[in-house]
Amino acid sequence: ASGQEVDFVIERSDGKLAAVEVKATSKITAADFNHIKALADETGKMFLRGIIFYTGKEAIPFAKNLFALPIRMLW
């Protein structure tokens, strides 16, 4: 294990994973995905996607299966 952690890991019944982080910032950089990328590396094909919810206004794709989404999209 890398010792890094993400806020939430959601696991489907088939073992596939999604990682979720919540950040109180309006700007996201690639470095904000480091913990999610570490989980993706550790879990390999079981990793489906990583999402960071943030206070910005735009949905931003960062890399394959990595996205920053405005927290306001939840409601």
N, CA, C and O atoms as a Tinker XYZ file with bonds, in Angstrom:
   300  protein
     1  N      0.840000   -1.196000    0.000000    73     2
     2  CA     0.000000    0.000000    0.000000    64     1     3
     3  C      0.870000    1.239000    0.000000    63     2     4     5
     4  O      1.958000    1.243000    0.576000    81     3
     5  N      0.399000    2.274000   -0.636000    73     3     6
     6  CA     1.184000    3.497000   -0.795000    64     5     7
     7  C      1.101000    4.421000    0.412000    63     6     8     9
     8  O      1.918000    5.332000    0.543000    81     7
     9  N      0.134000    4.208000    1.295000    73     7    10
    10  CA    -0.061000    5.101000    2.419000    64     9    11
    11  C     -0.903000    6.318000    2.061000    63    10    12    13
    12  O     -1.253000    7.110000    2.936000    81    11
    13  N     -1.227000    6.471000    0.790000    73    11    14
    14  CA    -2.083000    7.569000    0.358000    64    13    15
    15  C     -3.535000    7.130000    0.495000    63    14    16    17
    16  O     -3.845000    5.939000    0.454000    81    15
    17  N     -4.411000    8.104000    0.657000    73    15    18
    18  CA    -5.821000    7.755000    0.774000    64    17    19
    19  C     -6.682000    8.736000   -0.004000    63    18    20    21
    20  O     -6.283000    9.870000   -0.269000    81    19
    21  N     -7.862000    8.277000   -0.362000    73    19    22
    22  CA    -8.864000    9.123000   -1.005000    64    21    23
    23  C    -10.058000    9.222000   -0.067000    63    22    24    25
    24  O    -10.192000    8.418000    0.855000    81    23
    25  N    -10.920000   10.198000   -0.296000    73    23    26
    26  CA   -12.051000   10.412000    0.607000    64    25    27
    27  C    -13.041000    9.253000    0.592000    63    26    28    29
    28  O    -13.500000    8.807000    1.644000    81    27
    29  N    -13.369000    8.766000   -0.606000    73    27    30
    30  CA   -14.338000    7.676000   -0.735000    64    29    31
    31  C    -13.881000    6.712000   -1.814000    63    30    32    33
    32  O    -13.383000    7.129000   -2.860000    81    31
    33  N    -14.052000    5.434000   -1.559000    73    31    34
    34  CA   -13.872000    4.415000   -2.593000    64    33    35
    35  C    -15.195000    3.678000   -2.690000    63    34    36    37
    36  O    -15.676000    3.111000   -1.709000    81    35
    37  N    -15.775000    3.689000   -3.869000    73    35    38
    38  CA   -17.056000    3.024000   -4.099000    64    37    39
    39  C    -16.770000    1.752000   -4.882000    63    38    40    41
    40  O    -16.138000    1.787000   -5.938000    81    39
    41  N    -17.241000    0.632000   -4.351000    73    39    42
    42  CA   -16.973000   -0.664000   -4.976000    64    41    43
    43  C    -18.270000   -1.296000   -5.461000    63    42    44    45
    44  O    -19.232000   -1.431000   -4.705000    81    43
    45  N    -18.281000   -1.682000   -6.731000    73    43    46
    46  CA   -19.436000   -2.391000   -7.288000    64    45    47
    47  C    -19.405000   -3.846000   -6.840000    63    46    48    49
    48  O    -18.412000   -4.316000   -6.285000    81    47
    49  N    -20.490000   -4.542000   -7.086000    73    47    50
    50  CA   -20.576000   -5.951000   -6.699000    64    49    51
    51  C    -19.546000   -6.815000   -7.415000    63    50    52    53
    52  O    -19.188000   -7.881000   -6.915000    81    51
    53  N    -19.059000   -6.374000   -8.583000    73    51    54
    54  CA   -18.036000   -7.140000   -9.303000    64    53    55
    55  C    -16.615000   -6.744000   -8.901000    63    54    56    57
    56  O    -15.646000   -7.224000   -9.490000    81    55
    57  N    -16.488000   -5.868000   -7.899000    73    55    58
    58  CA   -15.177000   -5.468000   -7.400000    64    57    59
    59  C    -14.567000   -4.262000   -8.088000    63    58    60    61
    60  O    -13.511000   -3.791000   -7.665000    81    59
    61  N    -15.197000   -3.746000   -9.136000    73    59    62
    62  CA   -14.681000   -2.557000   -9.821000    64    61    63
    63  C    -14.838000   -1.338000   -8.912000    63    62    64    65
    64  O    -15.792000   -1.246000   -8.139000    81    63
    65  N    -13.887000   -0.399000   -9.016000    73    63    66
    66  CA   -13.806000    0.710000   -8.076000    64    65    67
    67  C    -13.926000    2.077000   -8.739000    63    66    68    69
    68  O    -13.521000    2.271000   -9.885000    81    67
    69  N    -14.491000    3.016000   -7.993000    73    67    70
    70  CA   -14.455000    4.433000   -8.335000    64    69    71
    71  C    -13.943000    5.171000   -7.105000    63    70    72    73
    72  O    -14.331000    4.856000   -5.980000    81    71
    73  N    -13.075000    6.149000   -7.319000    73    71    74
    74  CA   -12.529000    6.949000   -6.222000    64    73    75
    75  C    -13.134000    8.343000   -6.287000    63    74    76    77
    76  O    -13.305000    8.912000   -7.365000    81    75
    77  N    -13.456000    8.885000   -5.112000    73    75    78
    78  CA   -14.047000   10.216000   -5.037000    64    77    79
    79  C    -13.285000   11.041000   -4.005000    63    78    80    81
    80  O    -13.052000   10.593000   -2.882000    81    79
    81  N    -12.906000   12.240000   -4.399000    73    79    82
    82  CA   -12.304000   13.224000   -3.494000    64    81    83
    83  C    -13.210000   14.447000   -3.484000    63    82    84    85
    84  O    -13.876000   14.739000   -4.477000    81    83
    85  N    -13.237000   15.154000   -2.372000    73    83    86
    86  CA   -13.982000   16.399000   -2.259000    64    85    87
    87  C    -12.989000   17.470000   -1.825000    63    86    88    89
    88  O    -12.317000   17.331000   -0.803000    81    87
    89  N    -12.904000   18.545000   -2.614000    73    87    90
    90  CA   -11.936000   19.611000   -2.340000    64    89    91
    91  C    -12.662000   20.946000   -2.230000    63    90    92    93
    92  O    -13.524000   21.263000   -3.050000    81    91
    93  N    -12.308000   21.722000   -1.216000    73    91    94
    94  CA   -12.886000   23.053000   -1.019000    64    93    95
    95  C    -12.031000   24.086000   -1.745000    63    94    96    97
    96  O    -11.424000   24.960000   -1.127000    81    95
    97  N    -11.996000   23.966000   -3.056000    73    95    98
    98  CA   -11.234000   24.893000   -3.885000    64    97    99
    99  C    -11.961000   25.082000   -5.210000    63    98   100   101
   100  O    -12.704000   24.208000   -5.657000    81    99
   101  N    -11.737000   26.226000   -5.824000    73    99   102
   102  CA   -12.379000   26.480000   -7.115000    64   101   103
   103  C    -11.457000   26.146000   -8.284000    63   102   104   105
   104  O    -11.869000   26.245000   -9.440000    81   103
   105  N    -10.215000   25.751000   -7.999000    73   103   106
   106  CA    -9.261000   25.390000   -9.054000    64   105   107
   107  C     -8.653000   24.032000   -8.761000    63   106   108   109
   108  O     -8.195000   23.769000   -7.649000    81   107
   109  N     -8.653000   23.176000   -9.766000    73   107   110
   110  CA    -8.100000   21.828000   -9.649000    64   109   111
   111  C     -6.922000   21.716000  -10.610000    63   110   112   113
   112  O     -6.976000   22.201000  -11.740000    81   111
   113  N     -5.868000   21.074000  -10.146000    73   111   114
   114  CA    -4.708000   20.816000  -11.000000    64   113   115
   115  C     -4.498000   19.311000  -11.104000    63   114   116   117
   116  O     -5.110000   18.539000  -10.365000    81   115
   117  N     -3.651000   18.910000  -12.002000    73   115   118
   118  CA    -3.346000   17.484000  -12.165000    64   117   119
   119  C     -2.807000   16.889000  -10.870000    63   118   120   121
   120  O     -3.064000   15.721000  -10.578000    81   119
   121  N     -2.064000   17.668000  -10.090000    73   119   122
   122  CA    -1.501000   17.171000   -8.828000    64   121   123
   123  C     -2.592000   16.782000   -7.831000    63   122   124   125
   124  O     -2.363000   15.936000   -6.967000    81   123
   125  N     -3.769000   17.386000   -7.941000    73   123   126
   126  CA    -4.872000   17.040000   -7.045000    64   125   127
   127  C     -5.331000   15.599000   -7.239000    63   126   128   129
   128  O     -6.002000   15.040000   -6.371000    81   127
   129  N     -4.979000   15.002000   -8.357000    73   127   130
   130  CA    -5.369000   13.619000   -8.644000    64   129   131
   131  C     -4.325000   12.597000   -8.194000    63   130   132   133
   132  O     -4.500000   11.405000   -8.445000    81   131
   133  N     -3.249000   13.026000   -7.537000    73   131   134
   134  CA    -2.168000   12.097000   -7.191000    64   133   135
   135  C     -2.634000   10.903000   -6.369000    63   134   136   137
   136  O     -2.229000    9.774000   -6.649000    81   135
   137  N     -3.472000   11.121000   -5.367000    73   135   138
   138  CA    -3.934000   10.000000   -4.535000    64   137   139
   139  C     -4.835000    9.065000   -5.336000    63   138   140   141
   140  O     -4.774000    7.846000   -5.177000    81   139
   141  N     -5.659000    9.633000   -6.186000    73   139   142
   142  CA    -6.527000    8.810000   -7.033000    64   141   143
   143  C     -5.683000    7.999000   -8.012000    63   142   144   145
   144  O     -5.952000    6.819000   -8.234000    81   143
   145  N     -4.660000    8.630000   -8.599000    73   143   146
   146  CA    -3.773000    7.913000   -9.524000    64   145   147
   147  C     -3.035000    6.782000   -8.819000    63   146   148   149
   148  O     -2.833000    5.717000   -9.401000    81   147
   149  N     -2.634000    7.005000   -7.572000    73   147   150
   150  CA    -1.962000    5.948000   -6.808000    64   149   151
   151  C     -2.903000    4.763000   -6.606000    63   150   152   153
   152  O     -2.490000    3.611000   -6.735000    81   151
   153  N     -4.165000    5.044000   -6.289000    73   151   154
   154  CA    -5.149000    3.968000   -6.141000    64   153   155
   155  C     -5.345000    3.240000   -7.466000    63   154   156   157
   156  O     -5.425000    2.012000   -7.493000    81   155
   157  N     -5.421000    3.983000   -8.555000    73   155   158
   158  CA    -5.578000    3.370000   -9.878000    64   157   159
   159  C     -4.402000    2.448000  -10.183000    63   158   160   161
   160  O     -4.592000    1.348000  -10.701000    81   159
   161  N     -3.195000    2.891000   -9.864000    73   159   162
   162  CA    -2.006000    2.064000  -10.097000    64   161   163
   163  C     -2.040000    0.792000   -9.256000    63   162   164   165
   164  O     -1.674000   -0.282000   -9.735000    81   163
   165  N     -2.476000    0.909000   -8.007000    73   163   166
   166  CA    -2.525000   -0.242000   -7.100000    64   165   167
   167  C     -3.602000   -1.247000   -7.483000    63   166   168   169
   168  O     -3.427000   -2.450000   -7.288000    81   167
   169  N     -4.708000   -0.764000   -8.024000    73   167   170
   170  CA    -5.843000   -1.657000   -8.283000    64   169   171
   171  C     -5.956000   -2.099000   -9.738000    63   170   172   173
   172  O     -6.750000   -2.985000  -10.054000    81   171
   173  N     -5.179000   -1.496000  -10.617000    73   171   174
   174  CA    -5.122000   -1.938000  -12.012000    64   173   175
   175  C     -6.463000   -1.904000  -12.718000    63   174   176   177
   176  O     -7.159000   -0.889000  -12.712000    81   175
   177  N     -6.818000   -3.031000  -13.329000    73   175   178
   178  CA    -8.043000   -3.103000  -14.136000    64   177   179
   179  C     -9.319000   -2.993000  -13.312000    63   178   180   181
   180  O    -10.401000   -2.815000  -13.869000    81   179
   181  N     -9.204000   -3.097000  -11.996000    73   179   182
   182  CA   -10.391000   -2.957000  -11.151000    64   181   183
   183  C    -10.817000   -1.489000  -11.021000    63   182   184   185
   184  O    -11.953000   -1.204000  -10.642000    81   183
   185  N     -9.911000   -0.564000  -11.332000    73   183   186
   186  CA   -10.203000    0.866000  -11.227000    64   185   187
   187  C    -10.994000    1.323000  -12.448000    63   186   188   189
   188  O    -10.571000    1.101000  -13.582000    81   187
   189  N    -12.139000    1.961000  -12.218000    73   187   190
   190  CA   -12.973000    2.466000  -13.316000    64   189   191
   191  C    -12.787000    3.953000  -13.566000    63   190   192   193
   192  O    -12.568000    4.370000  -14.703000    81   191
   193  N    -12.873000    4.771000  -12.491000    73   191   194
   194  CA   -12.733000    6.213000  -12.677000    64   193   195
   195  C    -12.480000    6.898000  -11.348000    63   194   196   197
   196  O    -12.730000    6.350000  -10.275000    81   195
   197  N    -11.977000    8.115000  -11.462000    73   195   198
   198  CA   -11.752000    8.964000  -10.301000    64   197   199
   199  C    -12.404000   10.313000  -10.526000    63   198   200   201
   200  O    -12.327000   10.888000  -11.612000    81   199
   201  N    -13.041000   10.801000   -9.488000    73   199   202
   202  CA   -13.760000   12.072000   -9.572000    64   201   203
   203  C    -13.346000   12.950000   -8.399000    63   202   204   205
   204  O    -13.286000   12.496000   -7.257000    81   203
   205  N    -13.063000   14.207000   -8.696000    73   203   206
   206  CA   -12.890000   15.208000   -7.650000    64   205   207
   207  C    -14.054000   16.177000   -7.756000    63   206   208   209
   208  O    -14.256000   16.812000   -8.791000    81   207
   209  N    -14.819000   16.285000   -6.676000    73   207   210
   210  CA   -15.842000   17.321000   -6.593000    64   209   211
   211  C    -15.169000   18.570000   -6.036000    63   210   212   213
   212  O    -14.436000   18.497000   -5.051000    81   211
   213  N    -15.418000   19.711000   -6.666000    73   211   214
   214  CA   -14.789000   20.958000   -6.238000    64   213   215
   215  C    -15.784000   22.105000   -6.362000    63   214   216   217
   216  O    -16.893000   21.915000   -6.862000    81   215
   217  N    -15.395000   23.289000   -5.910000    73   215   218
   218  CA   -16.336000   24.412000   -5.868000    64   217   219
   219  C    -16.363000   25.233000   -7.152000    63   218   220   221
   220  O    -17.044000   26.256000   -7.214000    81   219
   221  N    -15.642000   24.805000   -8.165000    73   219   222
   222  CA   -15.637000   25.494000   -9.454000    64   221   223
   223  C    -16.947000   25.307000  -10.201000    63   222   224   225
   224  O    -17.895000   24.714000   -9.685000    81   223
   225  N    -16.985000   25.825000  -11.431000    73   223   226
   226  CA   -18.227000   25.835000  -12.198000    64   225   227
   227  C    -18.243000   24.903000  -13.398000    63   226   228   229
   228  O    -19.300000   24.694000  -13.994000    81   227
   229  N    -17.098000   24.336000  -13.771000    73   227   230
   230  CA   -17.029000   23.535000  -14.988000    64   229   231
   231  C    -16.682000   22.081000  -14.702000    63   230   232   233
   232  O    -15.916000   21.779000  -13.787000    81   231
   233  N    -17.258000   21.189000  -15.496000    73   231   234
   234  CA   -16.831000   19.786000  -15.490000    64   233   235
   235  C    -15.589000   19.708000  -16.374000    63   234   236   237
   236  O    -15.609000   20.136000  -17.528000    81   235
   237  N    -14.508000   19.157000  -15.821000    73   235   238
   238  CA   -13.230000   19.148000  -16.531000    64   237   239
   239  C    -12.673000   17.730000  -16.594000    63   238   240   241
   240  O    -12.424000   17.122000  -15.553000    81   239
   241  N    -12.472000   17.192000  -17.798000    73   239   242
   242  CA   -11.769000   15.910000  -17.910000    64   241   243
   243  C    -10.268000   16.166000  -17.773000    63   242   244   245
   244  O     -9.730000   17.058000  -18.430000    81   243
   245  N     -9.586000   15.386000  -16.921000    73   243   246
   246  CA    -8.154000   15.572000  -16.717000    64   245   247
   247  C     -7.322000   14.520000  -17.428000    63   246   248   249
   248  O     -6.224000   14.810000  -17.904000    81   247
   249  N     -7.822000   13.336000  -17.500000    73   247   250
   250  CA    -7.126000   12.231000  -18.160000    64   249   251
   251  C     -8.168000   11.147000  -18.357000    63   250   252   253
   252  O     -9.326000   11.312000  -17.975000    81   251
   253  N     -7.760000   10.047000  -18.951000    73   251   254
   254  CA    -8.703000    8.954000  -19.140000    64   253   255
   255  C     -9.284000    8.552000  -17.784000    63   254   256   257
   256  O     -8.552000    8.171000  -16.871000    81   255
   257  N    -10.588000    8.642000  -17.669000    73   255   258
   258  CA   -11.330000    8.236000  -16.472000    64   257   259
   259  C    -11.064000    9.087000  -15.236000    63   258   260   261
   260  O    -11.348000    8.648000  -14.122000    81   259
   261  N    -10.525000   10.295000  -15.406000    73   259   262
   262  CA   -10.305000   11.221000  -14.289000    64   261   263
   263  C    -11.011000   12.537000  -14.601000    63   262   264   265
   264  O    -10.767000   13.159000  -15.634000    81   263
   265  N    -11.890000   12.948000  -13.687000    73   263   266
   266  CA   -12.721000   14.124000  -13.927000    64   265   267
   267  C    -12.815000   15.000000  -12.684000    63   266   268   269
   268  O    -12.848000   14.499000  -11.560000    81   267
   269  N    -12.858000   16.316000  -12.898000    73   267   270
   270  CA   -13.208000   17.268000  -11.844000    64   269   271
   271  C    -14.629000   17.738000  -12.143000    63   270   272   273
   272  O    -14.925000   18.183000  -13.252000    81   271
   273  N    -15.496000   17.634000  -11.153000    73   271   274
   274  CA   -16.901000   18.007000  -11.331000    64   273   275
   275  C    -17.312000   19.013000  -10.265000    63   274   276   277
   276  O    -16.930000   18.873000   -9.103000    81   275
   277  N    -18.087000   20.028000  -10.648000    73   275   278
   278  CA   -18.590000   20.972000   -9.651000    64   277   279
   279  C    -19.480000   20.252000   -8.639000    63   278   280   281
   280  O    -20.348000   19.461000   -9.010000    81   279
   281  N    -19.253000   20.534000   -7.373000    73   279   282
   282  CA   -20.052000   19.902000   -6.314000    64   281   283
   283  C    -21.532000   20.224000   -6.503000    63   282   284   285
   284  O    -22.392000   19.433000   -6.114000    81   283
   285  N    -21.835000   21.376000   -7.096000    73   283   286
   286  CA   -23.242000   21.758000   -7.293000    64   285   287
   287  C    -23.966000   20.834000   -8.266000    63   286   288   289
   288  O    -25.192000   20.887000   -8.359000    81   287
   289  N    -23.241000   19.993000   -8.988000    73   287   290
   290  CA   -23.884000   19.020000   -9.880000    64   289   291
   291  C    -24.665000   17.964000   -9.096000    63   290   292   293
   292  O    -25.472000   17.232000   -9.669000    81   291
   293  N    -24.425000   17.887000   -7.797000    73   291   294
   294  CA   -25.130000   16.902000   -6.973000    64   293   295
   295  C    -26.581000   17.291000   -6.708000    63   294   296   297
   296  O    -27.393000   16.433000   -6.362000    81   295
   297  N    -26.921000   18.574000   -6.864000    73   295   298
   298  CA   -28.305000   18.992000   -6.625000    64   297   299
   299  C    -28.771000   20.012000   -7.586000    63   298   300
   300  O    -29.916000   20.458000   -7.506000    81   299
